[in-house]
Short mmCIF file of C-alpha atoms and ligand atoms in Angstrom, two decimals:
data_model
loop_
_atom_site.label_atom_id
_atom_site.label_comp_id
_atom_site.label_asym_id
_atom_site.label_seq_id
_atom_site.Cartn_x
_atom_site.Cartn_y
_atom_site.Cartn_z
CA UNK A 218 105.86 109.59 132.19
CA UNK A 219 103.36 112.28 130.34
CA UNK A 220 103.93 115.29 131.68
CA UNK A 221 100.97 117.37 132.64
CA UNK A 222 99.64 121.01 132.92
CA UNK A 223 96.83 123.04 133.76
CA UNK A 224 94.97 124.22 130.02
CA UNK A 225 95.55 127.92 129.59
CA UNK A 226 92.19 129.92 129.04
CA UNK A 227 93.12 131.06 125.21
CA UNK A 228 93.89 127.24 124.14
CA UNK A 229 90.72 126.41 125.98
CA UNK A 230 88.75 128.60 123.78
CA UNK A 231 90.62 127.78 120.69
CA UNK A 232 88.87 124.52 121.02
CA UNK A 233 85.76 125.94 121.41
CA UNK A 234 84.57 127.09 117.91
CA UNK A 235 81.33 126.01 117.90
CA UNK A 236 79.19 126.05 114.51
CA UNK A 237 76.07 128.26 114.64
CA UNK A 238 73.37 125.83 114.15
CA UNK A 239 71.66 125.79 110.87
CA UNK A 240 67.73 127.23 111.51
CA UNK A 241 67.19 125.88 108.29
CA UNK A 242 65.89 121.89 108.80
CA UNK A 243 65.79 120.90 105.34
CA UNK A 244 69.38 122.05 104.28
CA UNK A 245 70.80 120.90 107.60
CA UNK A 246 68.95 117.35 106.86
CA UNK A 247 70.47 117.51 103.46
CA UNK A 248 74.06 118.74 104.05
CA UNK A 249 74.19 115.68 107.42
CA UNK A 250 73.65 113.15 104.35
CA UNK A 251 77.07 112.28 103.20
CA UNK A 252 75.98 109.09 100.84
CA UNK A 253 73.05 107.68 98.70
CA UNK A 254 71.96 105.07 101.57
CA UNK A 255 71.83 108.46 104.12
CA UNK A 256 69.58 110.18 101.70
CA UNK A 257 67.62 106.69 101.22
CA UNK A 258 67.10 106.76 105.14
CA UNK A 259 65.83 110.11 105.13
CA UNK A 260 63.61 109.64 102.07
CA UNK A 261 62.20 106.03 104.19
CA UNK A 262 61.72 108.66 107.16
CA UNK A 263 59.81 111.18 105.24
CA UNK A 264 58.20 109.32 102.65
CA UNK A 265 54.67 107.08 103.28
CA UNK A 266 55.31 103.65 103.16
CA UNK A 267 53.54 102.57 100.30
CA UNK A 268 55.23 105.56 98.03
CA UNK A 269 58.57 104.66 99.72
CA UNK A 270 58.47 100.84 99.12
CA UNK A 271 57.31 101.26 95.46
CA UNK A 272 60.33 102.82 94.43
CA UNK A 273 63.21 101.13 96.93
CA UNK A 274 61.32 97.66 95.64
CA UNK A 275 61.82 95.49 93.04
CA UNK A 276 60.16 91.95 91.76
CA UNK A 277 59.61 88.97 93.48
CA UNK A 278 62.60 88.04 96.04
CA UNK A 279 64.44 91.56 94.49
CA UNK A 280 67.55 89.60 94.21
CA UNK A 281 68.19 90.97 90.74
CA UNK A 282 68.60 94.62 92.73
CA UNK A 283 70.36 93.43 95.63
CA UNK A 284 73.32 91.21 93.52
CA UNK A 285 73.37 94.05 90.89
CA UNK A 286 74.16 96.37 94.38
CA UNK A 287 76.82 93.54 95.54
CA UNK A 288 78.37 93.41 91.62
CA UNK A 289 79.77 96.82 92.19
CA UNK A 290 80.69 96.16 96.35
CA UNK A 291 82.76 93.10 94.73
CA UNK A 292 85.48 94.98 92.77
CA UNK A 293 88.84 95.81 93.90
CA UNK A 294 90.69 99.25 92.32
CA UNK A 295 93.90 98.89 91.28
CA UNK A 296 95.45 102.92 91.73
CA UNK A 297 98.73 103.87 90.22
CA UNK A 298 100.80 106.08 92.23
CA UNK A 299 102.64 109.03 91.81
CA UNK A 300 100.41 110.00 89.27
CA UNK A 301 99.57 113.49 89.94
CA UNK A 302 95.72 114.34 89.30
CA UNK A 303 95.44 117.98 90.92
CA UNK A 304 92.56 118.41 88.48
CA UNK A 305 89.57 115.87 87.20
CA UNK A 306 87.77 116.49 84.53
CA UNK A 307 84.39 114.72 84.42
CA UNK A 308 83.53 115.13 81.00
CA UNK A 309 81.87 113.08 78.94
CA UNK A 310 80.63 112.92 75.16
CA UNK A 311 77.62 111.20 74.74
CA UNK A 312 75.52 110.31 71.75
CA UNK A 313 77.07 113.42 69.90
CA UNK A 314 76.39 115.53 72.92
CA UNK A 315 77.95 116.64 76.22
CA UNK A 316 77.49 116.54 79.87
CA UNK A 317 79.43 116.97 82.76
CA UNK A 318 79.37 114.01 84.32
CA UNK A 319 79.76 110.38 83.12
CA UNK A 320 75.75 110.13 84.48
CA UNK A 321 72.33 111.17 83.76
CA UNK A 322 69.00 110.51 85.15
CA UNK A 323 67.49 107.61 84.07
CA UNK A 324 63.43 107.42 83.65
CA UNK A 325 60.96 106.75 86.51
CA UNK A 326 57.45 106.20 86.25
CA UNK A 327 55.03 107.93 88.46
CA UNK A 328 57.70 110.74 90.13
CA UNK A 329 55.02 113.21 91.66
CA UNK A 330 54.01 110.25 94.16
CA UNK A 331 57.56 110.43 95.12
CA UNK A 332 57.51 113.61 95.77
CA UNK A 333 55.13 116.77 94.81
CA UNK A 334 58.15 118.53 92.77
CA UNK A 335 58.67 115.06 90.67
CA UNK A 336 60.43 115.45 87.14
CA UNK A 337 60.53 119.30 87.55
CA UNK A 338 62.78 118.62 90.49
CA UNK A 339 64.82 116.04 88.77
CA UNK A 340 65.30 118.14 85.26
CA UNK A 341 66.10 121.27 86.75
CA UNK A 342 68.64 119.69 89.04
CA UNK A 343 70.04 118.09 85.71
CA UNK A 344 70.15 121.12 83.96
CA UNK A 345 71.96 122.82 86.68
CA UNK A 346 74.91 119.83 86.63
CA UNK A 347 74.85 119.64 83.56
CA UNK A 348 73.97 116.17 82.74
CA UNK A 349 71.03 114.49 80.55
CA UNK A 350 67.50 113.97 82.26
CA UNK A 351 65.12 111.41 80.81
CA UNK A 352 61.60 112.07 81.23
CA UNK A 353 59.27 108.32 81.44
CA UNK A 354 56.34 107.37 79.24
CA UNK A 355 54.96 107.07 82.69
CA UNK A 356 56.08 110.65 83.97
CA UNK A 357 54.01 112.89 85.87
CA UNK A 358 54.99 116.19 84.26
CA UNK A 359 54.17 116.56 80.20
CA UNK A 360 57.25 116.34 78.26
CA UNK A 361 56.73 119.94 77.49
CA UNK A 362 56.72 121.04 80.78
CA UNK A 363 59.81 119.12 81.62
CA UNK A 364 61.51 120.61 78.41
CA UNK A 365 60.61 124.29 80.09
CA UNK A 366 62.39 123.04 82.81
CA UNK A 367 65.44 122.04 81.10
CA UNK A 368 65.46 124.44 77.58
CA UNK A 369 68.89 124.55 76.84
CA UNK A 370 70.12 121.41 78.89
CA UNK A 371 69.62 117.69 77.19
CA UNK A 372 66.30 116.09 77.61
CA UNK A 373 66.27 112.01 76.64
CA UNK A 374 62.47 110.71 76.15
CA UNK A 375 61.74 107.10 77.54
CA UNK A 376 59.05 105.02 75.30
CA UNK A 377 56.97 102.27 75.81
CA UNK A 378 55.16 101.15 72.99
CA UNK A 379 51.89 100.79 73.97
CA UNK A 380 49.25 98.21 72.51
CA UNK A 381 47.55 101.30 70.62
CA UNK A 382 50.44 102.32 68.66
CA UNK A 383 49.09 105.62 68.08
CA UNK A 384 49.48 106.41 71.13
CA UNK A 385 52.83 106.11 71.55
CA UNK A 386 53.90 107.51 67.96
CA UNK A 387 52.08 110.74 69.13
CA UNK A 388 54.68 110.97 72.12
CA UNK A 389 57.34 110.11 69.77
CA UNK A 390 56.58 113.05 67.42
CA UNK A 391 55.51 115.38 70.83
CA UNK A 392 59.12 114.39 72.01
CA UNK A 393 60.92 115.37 68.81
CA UNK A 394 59.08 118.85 68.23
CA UNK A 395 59.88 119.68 71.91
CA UNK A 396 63.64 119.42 71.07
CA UNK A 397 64.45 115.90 73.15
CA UNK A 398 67.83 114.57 71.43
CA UNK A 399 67.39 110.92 72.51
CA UNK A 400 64.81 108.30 72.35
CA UNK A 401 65.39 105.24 75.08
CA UNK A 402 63.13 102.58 73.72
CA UNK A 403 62.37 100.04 76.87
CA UNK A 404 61.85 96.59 75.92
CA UNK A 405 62.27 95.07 79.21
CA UNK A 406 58.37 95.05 79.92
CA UNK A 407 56.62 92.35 78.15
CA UNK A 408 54.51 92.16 81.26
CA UNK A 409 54.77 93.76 84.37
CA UNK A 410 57.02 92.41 86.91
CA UNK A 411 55.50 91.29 90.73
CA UNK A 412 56.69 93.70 93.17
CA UNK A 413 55.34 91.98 95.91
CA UNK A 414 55.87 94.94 98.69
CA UNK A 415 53.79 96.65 96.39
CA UNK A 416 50.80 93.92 96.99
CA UNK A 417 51.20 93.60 100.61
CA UNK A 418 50.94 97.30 101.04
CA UNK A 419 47.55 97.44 99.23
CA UNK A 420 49.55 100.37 96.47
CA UNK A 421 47.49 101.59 94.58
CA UNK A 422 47.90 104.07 91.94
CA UNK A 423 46.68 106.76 92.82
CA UNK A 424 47.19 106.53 96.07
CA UNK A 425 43.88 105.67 98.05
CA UNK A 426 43.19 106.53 101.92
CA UNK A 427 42.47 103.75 104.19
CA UNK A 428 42.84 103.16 107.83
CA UNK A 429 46.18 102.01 107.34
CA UNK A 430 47.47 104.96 104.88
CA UNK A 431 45.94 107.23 107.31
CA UNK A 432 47.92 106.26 110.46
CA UNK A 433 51.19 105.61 108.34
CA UNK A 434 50.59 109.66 107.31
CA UNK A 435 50.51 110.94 110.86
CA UNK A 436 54.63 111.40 111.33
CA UNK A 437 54.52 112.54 107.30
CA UNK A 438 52.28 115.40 107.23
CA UNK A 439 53.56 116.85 104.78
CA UNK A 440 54.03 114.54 101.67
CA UNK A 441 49.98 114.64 102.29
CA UNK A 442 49.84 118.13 102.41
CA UNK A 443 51.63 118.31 99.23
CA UNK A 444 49.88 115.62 97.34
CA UNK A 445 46.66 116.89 98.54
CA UNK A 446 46.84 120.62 97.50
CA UNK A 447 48.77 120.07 94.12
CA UNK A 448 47.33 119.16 90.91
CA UNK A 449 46.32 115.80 90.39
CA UNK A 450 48.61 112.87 90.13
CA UNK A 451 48.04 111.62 86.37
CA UNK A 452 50.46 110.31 83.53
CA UNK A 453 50.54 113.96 82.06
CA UNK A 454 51.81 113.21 78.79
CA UNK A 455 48.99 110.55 78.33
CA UNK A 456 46.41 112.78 80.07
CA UNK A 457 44.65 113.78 76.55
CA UNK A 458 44.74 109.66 75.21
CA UNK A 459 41.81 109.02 78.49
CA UNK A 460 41.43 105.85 80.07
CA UNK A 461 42.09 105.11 83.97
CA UNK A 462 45.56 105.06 85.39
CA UNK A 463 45.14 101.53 85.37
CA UNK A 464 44.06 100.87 82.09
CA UNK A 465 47.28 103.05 80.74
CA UNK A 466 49.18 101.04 82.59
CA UNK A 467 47.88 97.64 81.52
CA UNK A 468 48.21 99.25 78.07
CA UNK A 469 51.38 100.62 77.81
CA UNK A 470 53.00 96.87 78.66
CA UNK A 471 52.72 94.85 75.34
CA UNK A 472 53.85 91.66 75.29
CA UNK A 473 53.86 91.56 71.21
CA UNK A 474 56.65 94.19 70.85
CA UNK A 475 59.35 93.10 68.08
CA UNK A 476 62.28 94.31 66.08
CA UNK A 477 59.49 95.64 63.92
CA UNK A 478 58.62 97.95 65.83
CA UNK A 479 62.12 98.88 66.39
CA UNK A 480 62.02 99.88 62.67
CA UNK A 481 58.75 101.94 62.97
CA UNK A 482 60.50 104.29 65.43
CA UNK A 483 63.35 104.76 63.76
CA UNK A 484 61.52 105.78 61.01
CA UNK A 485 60.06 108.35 63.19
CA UNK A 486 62.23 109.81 65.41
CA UNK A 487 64.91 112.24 64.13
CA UNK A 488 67.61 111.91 66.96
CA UNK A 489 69.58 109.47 68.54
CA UNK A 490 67.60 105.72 69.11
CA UNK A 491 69.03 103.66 72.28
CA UNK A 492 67.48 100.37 73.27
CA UNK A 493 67.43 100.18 77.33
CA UNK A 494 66.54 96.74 78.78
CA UNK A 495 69.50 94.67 77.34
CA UNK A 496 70.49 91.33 78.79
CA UNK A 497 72.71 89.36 76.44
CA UNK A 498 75.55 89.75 74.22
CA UNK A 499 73.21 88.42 71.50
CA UNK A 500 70.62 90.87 71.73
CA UNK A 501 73.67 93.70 72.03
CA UNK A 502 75.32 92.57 69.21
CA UNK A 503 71.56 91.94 66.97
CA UNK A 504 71.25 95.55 67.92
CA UNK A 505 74.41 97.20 67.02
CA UNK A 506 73.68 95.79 63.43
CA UNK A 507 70.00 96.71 63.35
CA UNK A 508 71.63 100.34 63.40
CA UNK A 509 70.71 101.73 66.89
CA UNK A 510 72.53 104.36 68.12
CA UNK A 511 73.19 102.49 71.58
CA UNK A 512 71.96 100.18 74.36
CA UNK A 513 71.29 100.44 78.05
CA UNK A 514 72.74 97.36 79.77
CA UNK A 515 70.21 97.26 82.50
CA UNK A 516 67.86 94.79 84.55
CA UNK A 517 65.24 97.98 84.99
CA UNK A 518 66.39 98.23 88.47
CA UNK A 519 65.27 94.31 89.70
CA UNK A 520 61.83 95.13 88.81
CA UNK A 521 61.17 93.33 86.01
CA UNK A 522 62.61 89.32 85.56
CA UNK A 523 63.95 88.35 89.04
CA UNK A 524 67.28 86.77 88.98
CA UNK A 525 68.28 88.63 85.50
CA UNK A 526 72.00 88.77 84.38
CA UNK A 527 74.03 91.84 86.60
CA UNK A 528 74.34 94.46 83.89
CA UNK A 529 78.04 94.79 85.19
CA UNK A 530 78.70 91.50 84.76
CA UNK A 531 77.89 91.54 81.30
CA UNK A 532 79.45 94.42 80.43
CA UNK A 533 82.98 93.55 80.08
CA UNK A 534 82.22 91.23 77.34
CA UNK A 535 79.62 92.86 75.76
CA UNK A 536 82.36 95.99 75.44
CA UNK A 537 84.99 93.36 73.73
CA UNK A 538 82.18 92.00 71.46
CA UNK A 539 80.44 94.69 70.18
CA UNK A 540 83.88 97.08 70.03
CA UNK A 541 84.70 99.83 70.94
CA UNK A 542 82.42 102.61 68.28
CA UNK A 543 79.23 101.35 69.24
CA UNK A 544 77.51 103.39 72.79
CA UNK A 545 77.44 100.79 76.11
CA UNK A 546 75.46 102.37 78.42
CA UNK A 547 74.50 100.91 82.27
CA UNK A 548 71.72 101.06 85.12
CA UNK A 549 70.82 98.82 87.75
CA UNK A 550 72.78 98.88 91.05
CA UNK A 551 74.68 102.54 91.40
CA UNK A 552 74.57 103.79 94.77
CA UNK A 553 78.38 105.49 94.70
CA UNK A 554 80.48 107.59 92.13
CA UNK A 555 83.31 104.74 92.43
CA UNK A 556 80.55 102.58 91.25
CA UNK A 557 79.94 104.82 88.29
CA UNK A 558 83.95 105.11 87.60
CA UNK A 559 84.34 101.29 88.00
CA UNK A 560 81.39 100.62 85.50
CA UNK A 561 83.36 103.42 82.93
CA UNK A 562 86.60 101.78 83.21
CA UNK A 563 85.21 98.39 82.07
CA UNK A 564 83.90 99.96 79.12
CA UNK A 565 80.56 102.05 79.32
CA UNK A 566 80.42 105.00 77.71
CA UNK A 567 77.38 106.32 80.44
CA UNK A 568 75.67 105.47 82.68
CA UNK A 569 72.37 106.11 84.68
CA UNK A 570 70.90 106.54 87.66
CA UNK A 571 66.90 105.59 89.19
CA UNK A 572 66.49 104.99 92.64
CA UNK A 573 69.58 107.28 93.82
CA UNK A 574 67.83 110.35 92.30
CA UNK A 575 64.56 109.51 93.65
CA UNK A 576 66.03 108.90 97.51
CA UNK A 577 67.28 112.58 97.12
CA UNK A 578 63.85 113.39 95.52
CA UNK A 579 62.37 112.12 98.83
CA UNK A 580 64.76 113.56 101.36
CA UNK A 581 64.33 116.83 99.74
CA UNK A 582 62.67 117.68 96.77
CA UNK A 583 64.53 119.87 94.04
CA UNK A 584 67.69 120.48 96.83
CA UNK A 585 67.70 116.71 97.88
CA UNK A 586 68.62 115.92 93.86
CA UNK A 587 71.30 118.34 93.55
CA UNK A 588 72.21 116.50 97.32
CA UNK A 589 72.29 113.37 95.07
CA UNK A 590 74.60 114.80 92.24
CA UNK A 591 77.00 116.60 94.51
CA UNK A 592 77.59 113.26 96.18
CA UNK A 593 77.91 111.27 93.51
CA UNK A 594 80.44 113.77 91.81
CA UNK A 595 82.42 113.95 95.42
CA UNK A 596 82.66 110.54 94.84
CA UNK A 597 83.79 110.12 91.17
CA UNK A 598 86.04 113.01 91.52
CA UNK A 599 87.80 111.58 94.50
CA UNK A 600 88.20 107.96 93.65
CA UNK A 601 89.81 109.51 89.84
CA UNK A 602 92.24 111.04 92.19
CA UNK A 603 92.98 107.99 94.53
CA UNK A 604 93.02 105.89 91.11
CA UNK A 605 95.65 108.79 89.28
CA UNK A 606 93.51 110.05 86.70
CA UNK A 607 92.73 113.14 85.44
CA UNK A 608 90.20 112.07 82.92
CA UNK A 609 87.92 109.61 82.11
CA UNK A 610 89.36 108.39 79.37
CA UNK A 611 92.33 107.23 81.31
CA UNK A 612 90.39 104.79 83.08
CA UNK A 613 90.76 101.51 81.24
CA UNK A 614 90.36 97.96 82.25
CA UNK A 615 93.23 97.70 84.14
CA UNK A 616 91.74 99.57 86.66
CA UNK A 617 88.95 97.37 88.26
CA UNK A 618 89.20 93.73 88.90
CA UNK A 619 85.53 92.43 88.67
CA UNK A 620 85.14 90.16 92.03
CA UNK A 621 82.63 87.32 91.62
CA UNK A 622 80.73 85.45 94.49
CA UNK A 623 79.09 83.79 91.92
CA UNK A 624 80.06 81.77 89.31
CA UNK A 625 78.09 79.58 86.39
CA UNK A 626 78.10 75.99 87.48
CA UNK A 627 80.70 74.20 84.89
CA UNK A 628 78.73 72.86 81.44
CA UNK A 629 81.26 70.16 81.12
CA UNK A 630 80.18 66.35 82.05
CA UNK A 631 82.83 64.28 84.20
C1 LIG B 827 60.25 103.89 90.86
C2 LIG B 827 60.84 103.49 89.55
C3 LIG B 827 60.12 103.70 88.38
C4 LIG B 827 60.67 103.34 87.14
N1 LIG B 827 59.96 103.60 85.99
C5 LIG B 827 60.53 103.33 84.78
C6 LIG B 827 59.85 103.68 83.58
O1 LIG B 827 58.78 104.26 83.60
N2 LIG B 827 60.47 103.36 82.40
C7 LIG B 827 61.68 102.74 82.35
O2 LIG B 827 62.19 102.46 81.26
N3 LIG B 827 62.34 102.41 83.48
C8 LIG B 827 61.79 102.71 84.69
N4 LIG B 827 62.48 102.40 85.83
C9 LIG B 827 63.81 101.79 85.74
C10 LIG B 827 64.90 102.86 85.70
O3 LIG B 827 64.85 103.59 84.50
C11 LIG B 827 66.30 102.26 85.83
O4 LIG B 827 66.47 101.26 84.85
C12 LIG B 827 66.57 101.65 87.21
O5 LIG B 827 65.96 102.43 88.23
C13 LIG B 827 68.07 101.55 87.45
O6 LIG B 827 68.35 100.94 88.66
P1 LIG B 827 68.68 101.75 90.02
O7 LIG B 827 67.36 102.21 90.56
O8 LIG B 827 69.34 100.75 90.89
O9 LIG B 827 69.57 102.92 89.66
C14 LIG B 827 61.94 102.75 87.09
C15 LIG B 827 62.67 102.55 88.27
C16 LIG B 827 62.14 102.93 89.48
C17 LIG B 827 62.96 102.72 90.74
#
């Protein structure tokens, strides 16, 4: 029998404590998102189609992206208990350097079409965390202007080495007298990859009007607004080198890039030299004794080679082959702190992030990317606490099982 009674008036208005509503639509937006894929449905919402489906695509069938995104869904966490962690610390060292968080911001082309506040948005968010920012080749703000942005924080440069070589030792140099620490050489790109969404939408860069654009632009006034009363949309640290947008971009993919070049830019640049684009434990280890500094395991997001190795699969052995001195970094696939703590317990040292910083670019400008890194760090903080550690250098091996739905087919005749 449950006993029953007639509410008293004071309990009654205990229980009514409503929350004054938040005037403020872009902060209440922001604050409602509590994970990446929220912010990626607001950024969808607000963002015109073609813009939106450049950056959420990848090539061909984009089942690089979407099995580097199930790699990290397939792990299981193995916690230890009663293993107080009261405090985390998310500290990291990274190529002789520090940041506050075991992730930076890993280099997108083209950021302004995003959103108007682009890079600026993305670096000053950085700075504020903490954590590295890495301006693109392809960027939309001038590495100087980005380094304004960020003066004291860490700035990484992202080349491409163009067909005109020139070209892209003048950014090198440009990069190095504006104080950038790191150099992420991309060798991913002999061509560009098909992003097909990108074809069937008619993107073009820049964006042009047609019927279509128009009535896509009629619920999302105001990325037009923006993009129409802001300064052009260019490549702004190749503005000066002329040439269309197009022919930069045919240019800066050359399919005749070598080791020798490799050399070249190491003779160059002053600072730390990673390679980003790495797909086998060959190429890892050929690099570790050419002398880099480090290597991005990554598969540029899916946009490149469809069907490319999942960094995180590879990263287990490329940790045990190349030991344990030489810098592992990762991309491709991180929509979730755990996933970042998961890829740092099988042995990266870093790792980055694209698309996750560009859905809070597009939910929200400069706020929506701190939206980004406050979830993410929510995220690693907690799961160091459900996994009982205080630090990341706790987090070992024995901490992640990796999960696999797929498997090579056996080599072996029978
Ligand atoms: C819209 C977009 C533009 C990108 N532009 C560049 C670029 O200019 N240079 C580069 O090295 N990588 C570029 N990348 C790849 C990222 O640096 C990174 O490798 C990738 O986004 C990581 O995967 P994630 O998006 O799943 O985090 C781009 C990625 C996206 C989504």
């Amino acid at each position: 029998m449950v006993t029953r009674q007639l509410p008293k008036p004071t309990e009654l208005l205990e229980l009514m404590q409503f929350k004054r509503p938040d005037f403020n639509g872009k902060r209440r937006r922001l604050t409602g998102a509590l994970t990446i894929n929220d912010l990626r449905t607001i950024a969808k919402r607000r963002t015109p189609k073609a813009a939106f489906d450049y950056t959420d695509g990848a090539a061909e069938g984009e089942l690089s992206l979407a099995r580097a995104r199930q790699a990290f869904a397939d792990i299981e966490f193995h916690p230890s208990i009663l293993r107080p962690a009261p405090e985390v610390d998310t500290s990291v060292e990274i190529l002789s350097g520090p940041s506050a968080l075991p992730f930076g911001i890993a280099p997108t082309g083209f950021t302004r079409l995003m959103q108007t506040e682009g890079e600026v948005a993305g670096a000053g968010a950085a700075a504020a965390a903490g954590i590295p920012f890495t301006l693109s080749t392809l960027g939309t703000t001038s590495i100087e202007d980005v380094r304004a942005t960020n003066p004291d924080g860490r700035n990484w440069f992202q080349l491409y080495v163009m067909r005109d070589r020139e070209i892209s030792y003048g950014l090198v140099r440009r990069a190095a007298a504006a104080g950038y620490d790191t150099l992420h050489f991309t060798v991913d790109t002999p061509v560009s990859g098909a992003r097909l969404r990108d074809k069937r939408n008619g993107f073009s860069i820049p964006p042009q009007l047609s019927l279509g654009t128009v009535i896509n632009a009629l619920p999302r006034p105001w990325w037009w607004v923006d993009f129409l009363t802001t300064p052009k949309l260019e490549f702004a640290s190749l503005a000066t080198t002329g040439g269309t947008v197009g022919e930069l971009l045919d240019a800066a993919m050359d399919p005749t890039i070598s080791f020798d070049d490799l050399a070249v830019i190491r003779e160059l640049w002053p600072g730390k030299i990673v390679v980003k684009g790495v797909q086998t434990l060959e190429d890892s280890l050929r690099l570790r004794d050419a002398g880099v500094d480090g290597i991005v395991l990554s598969n540029h997001g899916g946009r490149q080679l469809d069907r490319a190795p999942v960094p995180f699969h590879l990263l287990p052995s490329v940790r045990r082959t190349v030991g344990d001195d030489f810098t592992v970094m990762i991309d491709t696939g991180i929509m979730n702190g755990a996933d970042i703590v998961a890829a740092i317990a099988l042995g990266a040292d870093f790792t980055l992030i694209g698309r996750a910083y560009l859905y809070g670019l597009m939910a929200g400008g400069r706020a929506g990317v701190d939206r980004t890194i406050a979830i993410l760090r929510s995220e690693i903080e907690r799961t160091m606490r459900l996994l009982g550690v205080s630090s990341l250098a706790e987090l070992d091996p024995g901490h992640v099982t990796q999960l696999r739905r797929l498997g090579p087919v056996s080599v072996h005749a029978d």
